[in-house]
PDB file of C-alpha atoms in Angstrom:
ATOM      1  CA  UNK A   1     -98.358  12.263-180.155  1.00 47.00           C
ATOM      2  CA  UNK A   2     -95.911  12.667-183.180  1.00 55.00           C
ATOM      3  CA  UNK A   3     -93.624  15.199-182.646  1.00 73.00           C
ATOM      4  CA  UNK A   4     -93.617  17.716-185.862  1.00 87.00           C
ATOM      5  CA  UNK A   5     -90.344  17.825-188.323  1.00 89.00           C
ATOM      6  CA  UNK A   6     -90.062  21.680-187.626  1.00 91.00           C
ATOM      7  CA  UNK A   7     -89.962  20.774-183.535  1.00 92.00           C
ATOM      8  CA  UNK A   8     -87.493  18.064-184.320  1.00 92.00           C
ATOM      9  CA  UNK A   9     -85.231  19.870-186.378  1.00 93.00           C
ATOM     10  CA  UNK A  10     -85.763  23.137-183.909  1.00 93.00           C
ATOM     11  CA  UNK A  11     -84.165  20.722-180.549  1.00 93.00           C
ATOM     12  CA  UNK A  12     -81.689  19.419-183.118  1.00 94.00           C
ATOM     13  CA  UNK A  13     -80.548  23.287-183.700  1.00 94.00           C
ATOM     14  CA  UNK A  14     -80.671  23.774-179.567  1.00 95.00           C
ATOM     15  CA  UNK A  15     -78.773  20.359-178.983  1.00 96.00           C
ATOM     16  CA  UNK A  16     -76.150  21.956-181.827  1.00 95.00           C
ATOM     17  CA  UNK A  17     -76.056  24.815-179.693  1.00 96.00           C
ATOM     18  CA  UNK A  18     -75.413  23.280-176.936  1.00 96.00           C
ATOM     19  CA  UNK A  19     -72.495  21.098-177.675  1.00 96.00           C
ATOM     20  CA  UNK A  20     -70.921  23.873-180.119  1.00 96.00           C
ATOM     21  CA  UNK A  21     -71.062  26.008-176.267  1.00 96.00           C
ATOM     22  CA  UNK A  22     -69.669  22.715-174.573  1.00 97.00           C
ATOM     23  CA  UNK A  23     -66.718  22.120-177.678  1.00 96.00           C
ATOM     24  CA  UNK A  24     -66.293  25.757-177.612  1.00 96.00           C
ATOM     25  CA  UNK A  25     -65.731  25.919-173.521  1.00 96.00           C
ATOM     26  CA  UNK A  26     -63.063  22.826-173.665  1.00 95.00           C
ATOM     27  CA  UNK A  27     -61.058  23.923-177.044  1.00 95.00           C
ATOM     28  CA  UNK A  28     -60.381  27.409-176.641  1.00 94.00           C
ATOM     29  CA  UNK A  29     -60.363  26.900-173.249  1.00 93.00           C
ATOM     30  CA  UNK A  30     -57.967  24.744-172.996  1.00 91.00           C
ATOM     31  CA  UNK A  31     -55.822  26.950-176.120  1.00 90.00           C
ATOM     32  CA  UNK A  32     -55.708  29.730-173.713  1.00 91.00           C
ATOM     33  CA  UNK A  33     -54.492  28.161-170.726  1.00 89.00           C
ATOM     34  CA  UNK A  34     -51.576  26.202-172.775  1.00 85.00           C
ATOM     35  CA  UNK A  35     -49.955  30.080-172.964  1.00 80.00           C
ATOM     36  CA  UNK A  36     -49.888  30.086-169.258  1.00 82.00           C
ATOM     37  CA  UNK A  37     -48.763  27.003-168.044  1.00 85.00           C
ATOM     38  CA  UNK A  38     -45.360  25.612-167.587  1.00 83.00           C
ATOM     39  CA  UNK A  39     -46.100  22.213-166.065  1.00 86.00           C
ATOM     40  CA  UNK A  40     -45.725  19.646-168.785  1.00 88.00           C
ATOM     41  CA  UNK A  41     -47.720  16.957-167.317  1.00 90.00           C
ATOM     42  CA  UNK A  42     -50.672  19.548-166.670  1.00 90.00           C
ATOM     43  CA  UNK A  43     -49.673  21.031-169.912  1.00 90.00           C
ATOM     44  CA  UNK A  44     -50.338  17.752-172.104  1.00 92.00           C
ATOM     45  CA  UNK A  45     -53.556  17.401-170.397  1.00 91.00           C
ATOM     46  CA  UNK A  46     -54.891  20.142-171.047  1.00 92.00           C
ATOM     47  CA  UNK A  47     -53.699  19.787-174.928  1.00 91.00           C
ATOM     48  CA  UNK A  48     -55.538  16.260-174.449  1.00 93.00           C
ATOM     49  CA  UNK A  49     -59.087  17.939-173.079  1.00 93.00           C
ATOM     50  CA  UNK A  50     -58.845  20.989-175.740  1.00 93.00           C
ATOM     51  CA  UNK A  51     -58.348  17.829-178.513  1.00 94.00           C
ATOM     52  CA  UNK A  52     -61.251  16.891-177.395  1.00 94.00           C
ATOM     53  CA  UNK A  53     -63.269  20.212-177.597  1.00 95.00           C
ATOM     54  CA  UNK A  54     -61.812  20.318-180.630  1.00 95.00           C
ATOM     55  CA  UNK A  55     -63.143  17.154-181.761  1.00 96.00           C
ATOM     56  CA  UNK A  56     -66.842  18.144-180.478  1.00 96.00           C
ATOM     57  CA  UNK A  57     -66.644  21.791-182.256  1.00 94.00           C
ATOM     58  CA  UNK A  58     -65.873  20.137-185.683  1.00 95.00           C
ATOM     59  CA  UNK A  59     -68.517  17.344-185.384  1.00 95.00           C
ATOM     60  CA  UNK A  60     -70.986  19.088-184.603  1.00 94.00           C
ATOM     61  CA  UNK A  61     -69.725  21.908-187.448  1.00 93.00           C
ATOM     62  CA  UNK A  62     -70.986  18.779-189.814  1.00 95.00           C
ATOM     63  CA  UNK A  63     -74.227  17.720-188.245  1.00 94.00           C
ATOM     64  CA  UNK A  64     -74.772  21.713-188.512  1.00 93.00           C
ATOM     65  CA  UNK A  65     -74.069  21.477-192.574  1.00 94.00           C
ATOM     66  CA  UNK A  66     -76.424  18.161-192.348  1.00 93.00           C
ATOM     67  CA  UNK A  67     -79.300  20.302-190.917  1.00 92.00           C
ATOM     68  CA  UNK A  68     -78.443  23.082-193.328  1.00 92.00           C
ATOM     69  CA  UNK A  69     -79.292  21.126-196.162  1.00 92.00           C
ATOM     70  CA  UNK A  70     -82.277  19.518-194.374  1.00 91.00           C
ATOM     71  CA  UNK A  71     -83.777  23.157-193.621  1.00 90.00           C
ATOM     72  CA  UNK A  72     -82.716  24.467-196.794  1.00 90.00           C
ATOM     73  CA  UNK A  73     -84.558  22.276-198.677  1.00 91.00           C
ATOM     74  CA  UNK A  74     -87.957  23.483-197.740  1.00 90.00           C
ATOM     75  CA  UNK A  75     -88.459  26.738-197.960  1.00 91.00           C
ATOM     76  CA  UNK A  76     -91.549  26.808-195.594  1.00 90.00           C
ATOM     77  CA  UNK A  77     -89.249  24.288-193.164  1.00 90.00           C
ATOM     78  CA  UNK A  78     -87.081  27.377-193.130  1.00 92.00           C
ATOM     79  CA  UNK A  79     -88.932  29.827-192.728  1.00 92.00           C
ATOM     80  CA  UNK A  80     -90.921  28.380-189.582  1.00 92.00           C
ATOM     81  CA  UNK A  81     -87.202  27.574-187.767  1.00 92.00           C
ATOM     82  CA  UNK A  82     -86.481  31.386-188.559  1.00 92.00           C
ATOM     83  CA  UNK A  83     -89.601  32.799-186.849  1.00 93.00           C
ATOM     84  CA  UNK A  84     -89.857  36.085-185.567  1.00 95.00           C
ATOM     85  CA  UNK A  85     -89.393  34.413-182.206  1.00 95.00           C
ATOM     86  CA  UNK A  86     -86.248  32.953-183.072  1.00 95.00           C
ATOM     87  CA  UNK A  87     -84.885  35.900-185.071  1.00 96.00           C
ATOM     88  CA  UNK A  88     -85.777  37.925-181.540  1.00 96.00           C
ATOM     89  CA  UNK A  89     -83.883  35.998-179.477  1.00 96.00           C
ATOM     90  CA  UNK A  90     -80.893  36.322-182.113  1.00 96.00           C
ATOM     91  CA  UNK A  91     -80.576  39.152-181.787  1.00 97.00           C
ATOM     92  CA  UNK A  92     -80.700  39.493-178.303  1.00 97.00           C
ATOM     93  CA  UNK A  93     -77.683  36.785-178.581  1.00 97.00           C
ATOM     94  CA  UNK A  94     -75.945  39.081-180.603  1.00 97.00           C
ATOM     95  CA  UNK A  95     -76.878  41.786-178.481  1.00 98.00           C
ATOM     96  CA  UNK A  96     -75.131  40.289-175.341  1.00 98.00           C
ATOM     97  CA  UNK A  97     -72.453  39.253-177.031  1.00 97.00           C
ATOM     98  CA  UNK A  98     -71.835  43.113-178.447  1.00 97.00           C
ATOM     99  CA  UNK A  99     -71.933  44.227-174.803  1.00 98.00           C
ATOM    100  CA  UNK A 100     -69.557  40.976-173.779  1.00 97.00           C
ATOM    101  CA  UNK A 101     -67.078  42.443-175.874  1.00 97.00           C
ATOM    102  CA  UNK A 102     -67.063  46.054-175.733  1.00 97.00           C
ATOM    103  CA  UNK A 103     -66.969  46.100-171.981  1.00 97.00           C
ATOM    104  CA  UNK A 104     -63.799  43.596-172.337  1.00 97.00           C
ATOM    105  CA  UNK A 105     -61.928  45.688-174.277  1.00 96.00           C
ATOM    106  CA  UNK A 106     -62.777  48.888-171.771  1.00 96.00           C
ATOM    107  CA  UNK A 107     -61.725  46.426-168.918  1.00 96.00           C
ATOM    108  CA  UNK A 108     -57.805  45.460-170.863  1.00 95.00           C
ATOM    109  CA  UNK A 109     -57.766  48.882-172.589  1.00 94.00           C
ATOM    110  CA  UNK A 110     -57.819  50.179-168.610  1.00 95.00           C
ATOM    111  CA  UNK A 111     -55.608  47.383-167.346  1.00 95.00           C
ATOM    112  CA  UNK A 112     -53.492  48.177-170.045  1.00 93.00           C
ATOM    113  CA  UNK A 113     -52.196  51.269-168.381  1.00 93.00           C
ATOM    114  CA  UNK A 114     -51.346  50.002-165.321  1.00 94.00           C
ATOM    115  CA  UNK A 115     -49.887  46.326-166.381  1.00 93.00           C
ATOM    116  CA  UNK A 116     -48.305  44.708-169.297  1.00 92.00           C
ATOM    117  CA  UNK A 117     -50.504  42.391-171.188  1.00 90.00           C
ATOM    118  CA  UNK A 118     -50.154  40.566-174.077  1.00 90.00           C
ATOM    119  CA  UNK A 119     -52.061  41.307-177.036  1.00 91.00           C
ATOM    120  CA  UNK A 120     -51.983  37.487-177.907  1.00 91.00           C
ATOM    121  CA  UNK A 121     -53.655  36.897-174.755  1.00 91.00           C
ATOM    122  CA  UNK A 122     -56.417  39.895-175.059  1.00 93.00           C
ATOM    123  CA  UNK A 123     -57.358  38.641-178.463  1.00 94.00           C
ATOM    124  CA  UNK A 124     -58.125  35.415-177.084  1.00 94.00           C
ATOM    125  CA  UNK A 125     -59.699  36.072-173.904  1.00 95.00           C
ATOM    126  CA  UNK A 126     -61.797  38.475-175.822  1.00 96.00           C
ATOM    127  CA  UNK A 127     -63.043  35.890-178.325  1.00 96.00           C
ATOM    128  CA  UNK A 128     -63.423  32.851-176.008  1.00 96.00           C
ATOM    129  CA  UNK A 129     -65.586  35.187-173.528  1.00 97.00           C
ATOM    130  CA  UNK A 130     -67.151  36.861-175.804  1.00 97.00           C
ATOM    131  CA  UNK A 131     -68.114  34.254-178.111  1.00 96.00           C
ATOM    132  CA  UNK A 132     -69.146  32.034-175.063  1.00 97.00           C
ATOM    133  CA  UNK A 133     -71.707  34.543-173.842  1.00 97.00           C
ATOM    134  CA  UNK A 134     -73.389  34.813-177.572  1.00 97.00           C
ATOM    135  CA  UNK A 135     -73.573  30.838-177.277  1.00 97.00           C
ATOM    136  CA  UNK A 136     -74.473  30.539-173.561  1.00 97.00           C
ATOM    137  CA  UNK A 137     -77.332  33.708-174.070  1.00 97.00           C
ATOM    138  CA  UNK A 138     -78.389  31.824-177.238  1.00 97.00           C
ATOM    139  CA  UNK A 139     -79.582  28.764-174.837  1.00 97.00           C
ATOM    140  CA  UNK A 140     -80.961  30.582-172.086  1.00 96.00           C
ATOM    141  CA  UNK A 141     -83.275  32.763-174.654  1.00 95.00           C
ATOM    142  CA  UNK A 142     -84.025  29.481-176.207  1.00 92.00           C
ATOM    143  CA  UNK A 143     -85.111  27.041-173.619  1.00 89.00           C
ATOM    144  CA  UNK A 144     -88.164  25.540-173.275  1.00 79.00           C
TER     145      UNK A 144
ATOM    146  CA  UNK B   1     -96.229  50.913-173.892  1.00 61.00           C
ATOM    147  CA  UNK B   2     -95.771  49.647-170.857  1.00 72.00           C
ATOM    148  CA  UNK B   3     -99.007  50.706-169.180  1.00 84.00           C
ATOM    149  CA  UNK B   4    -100.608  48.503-171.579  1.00 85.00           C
ATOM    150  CA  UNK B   5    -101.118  44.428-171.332  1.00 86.00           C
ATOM    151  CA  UNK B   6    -101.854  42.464-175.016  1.00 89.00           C
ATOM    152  CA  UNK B   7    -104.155  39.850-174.097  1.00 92.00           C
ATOM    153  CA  UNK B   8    -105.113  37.403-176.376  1.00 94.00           C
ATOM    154  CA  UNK B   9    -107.738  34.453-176.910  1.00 95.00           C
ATOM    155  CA  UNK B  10    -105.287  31.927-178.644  1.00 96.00           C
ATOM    156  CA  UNK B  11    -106.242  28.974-176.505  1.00 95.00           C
ATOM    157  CA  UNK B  12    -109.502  29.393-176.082  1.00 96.00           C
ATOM    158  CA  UNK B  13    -109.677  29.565-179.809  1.00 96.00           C
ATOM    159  CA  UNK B  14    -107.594  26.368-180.132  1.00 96.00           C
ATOM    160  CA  UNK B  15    -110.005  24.615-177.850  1.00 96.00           C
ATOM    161  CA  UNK B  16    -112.442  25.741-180.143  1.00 95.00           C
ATOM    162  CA  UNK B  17    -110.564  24.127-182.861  1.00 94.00           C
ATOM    163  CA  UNK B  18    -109.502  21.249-180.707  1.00 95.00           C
ATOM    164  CA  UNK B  19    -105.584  21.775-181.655  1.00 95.00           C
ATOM    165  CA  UNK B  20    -102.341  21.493-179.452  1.00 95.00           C
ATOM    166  CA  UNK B  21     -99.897  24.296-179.484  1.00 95.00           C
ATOM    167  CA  UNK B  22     -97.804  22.046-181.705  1.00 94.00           C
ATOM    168  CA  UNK B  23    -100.607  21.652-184.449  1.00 94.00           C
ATOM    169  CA  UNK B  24    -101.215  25.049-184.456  1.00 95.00           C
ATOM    170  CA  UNK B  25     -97.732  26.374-184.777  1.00 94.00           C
ATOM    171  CA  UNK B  26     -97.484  23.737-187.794  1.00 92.00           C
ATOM    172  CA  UNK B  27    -100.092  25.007-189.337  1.00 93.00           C
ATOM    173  CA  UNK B  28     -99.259  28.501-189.269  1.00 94.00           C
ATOM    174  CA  UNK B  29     -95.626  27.784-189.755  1.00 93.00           C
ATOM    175  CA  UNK B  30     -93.695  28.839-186.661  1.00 94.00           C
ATOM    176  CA  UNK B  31     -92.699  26.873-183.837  1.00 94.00           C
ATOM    177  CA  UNK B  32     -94.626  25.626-180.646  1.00 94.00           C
ATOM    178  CA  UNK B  33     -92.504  27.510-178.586  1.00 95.00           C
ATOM    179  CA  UNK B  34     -93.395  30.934-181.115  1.00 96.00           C
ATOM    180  CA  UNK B  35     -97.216  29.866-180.388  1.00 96.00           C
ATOM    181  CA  UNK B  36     -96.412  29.149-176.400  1.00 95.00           C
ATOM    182  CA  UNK B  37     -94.563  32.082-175.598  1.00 95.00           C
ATOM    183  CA  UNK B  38     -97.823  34.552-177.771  1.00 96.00           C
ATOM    184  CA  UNK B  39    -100.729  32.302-175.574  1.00 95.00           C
ATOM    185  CA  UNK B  40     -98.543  33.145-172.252  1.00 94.00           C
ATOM    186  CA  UNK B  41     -98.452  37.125-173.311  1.00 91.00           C
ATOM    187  CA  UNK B  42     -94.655  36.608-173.158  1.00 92.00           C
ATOM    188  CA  UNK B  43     -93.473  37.798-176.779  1.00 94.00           C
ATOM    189  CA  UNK B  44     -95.526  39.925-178.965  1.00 94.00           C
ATOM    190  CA  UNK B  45     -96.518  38.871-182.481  1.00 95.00           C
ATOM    191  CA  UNK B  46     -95.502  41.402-185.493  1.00 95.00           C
ATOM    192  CA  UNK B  47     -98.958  42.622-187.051  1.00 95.00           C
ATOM    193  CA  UNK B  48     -98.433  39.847-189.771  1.00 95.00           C
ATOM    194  CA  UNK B  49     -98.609  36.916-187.790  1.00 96.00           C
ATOM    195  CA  UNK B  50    -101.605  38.486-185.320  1.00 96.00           C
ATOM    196  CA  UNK B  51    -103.415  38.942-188.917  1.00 96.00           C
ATOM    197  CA  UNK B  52    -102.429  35.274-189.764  1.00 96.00           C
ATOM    198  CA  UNK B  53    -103.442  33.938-186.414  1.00 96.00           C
ATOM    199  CA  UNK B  54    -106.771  35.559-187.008  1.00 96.00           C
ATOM    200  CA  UNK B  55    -107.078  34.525-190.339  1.00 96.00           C
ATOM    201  CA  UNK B  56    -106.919  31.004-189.138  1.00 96.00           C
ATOM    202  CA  UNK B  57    -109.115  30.898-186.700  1.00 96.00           C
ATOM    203  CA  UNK B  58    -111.584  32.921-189.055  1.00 95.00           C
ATOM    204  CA  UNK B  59    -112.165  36.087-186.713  1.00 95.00           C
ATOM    205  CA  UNK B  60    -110.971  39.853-186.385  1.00 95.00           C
ATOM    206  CA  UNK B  61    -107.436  40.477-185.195  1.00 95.00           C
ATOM    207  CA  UNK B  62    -109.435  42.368-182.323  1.00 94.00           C
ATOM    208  CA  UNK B  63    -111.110  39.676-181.170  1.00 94.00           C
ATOM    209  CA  UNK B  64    -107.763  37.868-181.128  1.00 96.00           C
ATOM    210  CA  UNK B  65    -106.063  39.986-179.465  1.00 95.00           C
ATOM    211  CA  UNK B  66    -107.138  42.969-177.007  1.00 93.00           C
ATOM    212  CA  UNK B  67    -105.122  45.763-175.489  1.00 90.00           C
ATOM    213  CA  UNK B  68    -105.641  46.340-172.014  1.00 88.00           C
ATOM    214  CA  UNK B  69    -104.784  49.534-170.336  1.00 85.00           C
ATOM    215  CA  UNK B  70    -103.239  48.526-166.776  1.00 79.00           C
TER     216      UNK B  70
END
């Protein structure tokens, strides 16, 4: 059986998903960890692996304007991808991704009494987590 | 609401019809897993797509779809 253009476009958006989660993971991953390491041999891997990230985030940042103009191109194309379904489990994306960050910044705003941490460092752990579980929640709530 | 169950005669009608959940979501213009997830009693439909679900298969939204009390 042929498989319909709104199913095909609708894995294409979960495969996008999926590698902007796996780009995401390696690149800002890999940005963070650079502030805390010392080794220079570890430290140019890591730089290597969050190239690479990198490199997956912004390809996929294309192939995500490609299908943009696909879906936008057919009104009826777009509104069948944005379903009620899919606008559901968006928000509950956003949702957990809300919660991801405002119980971060309870958990440094309370470390922050006790210990010195860098604000540098809070921004980013913030975003990478926080941004991760929106991604990571976005699959689970849209698996087949 | 939840001491009541929405249960709903979507495949029955699509046997009727002879349609996969695929044809049917293309049809209406959602996705299969929109259709799926309705048929399992997993997501609930907004009153306009029940009404267009209905439409389609050319019987009342009640007949559709029933409330059960558990």
């Amino acid at each position: 059986m042929e498989t319909s253009l709104i199913e095909k476009l609708n894995k294409s958006r979960y495969n996008l998903i999926k590698w902007f989660t796996i780009g995401w993971t390696i690149w800002f991953g890999g940005f963070i960890l650079k502030d805390l390491i010392s080794n220079n041999l570890i430290l140019g891997l890591i730089i290597l692996i969050g190239l690479f990230g990198w490199i997956i985030f912004s390809v996929n940042l294309i192939r995500l304007r490609k299908l943009g103009k696909i879906v936008n191109s057919d009104s009826d194309l777009k509104n069948a991808l944005n379903d009620e379904l899919m606008l559901h489990n968006r928000n509950k994306s956003f949702t957990v991704g809300y919660w991801t960050f405002s119980i971060l910044i309870c958990i440094f705003f309370a470390l922050s009494i006790f210990i010195d941490i860098s604000t540098l460092i809070v921004c980013e752990i913030t975003l990478y987590i926080g941004t991760l579980s929106t991604l990571v929640s976005s699959l689970i709530f849209n698996r087949d | 609401m939840e001491n009541f169950e929405l249960q709903n005669q979507i495949k029955v009608q699509r046997a009727i019809k002879n349609l996969t959940q695929e044809e049917l979501a293309t049809k209406i213009g959602v996705t299969r897993k929109t259709i799926n997830t309705i048929e399992n009693g997993k997501f609930v439909p907004s009153t306009i797509l029940a009404i267009r679900l209905a439409r389609f298969f050319e019987i009342k939204v009640e007949e559709l779809f029933e409330l059960i009390e558990k």
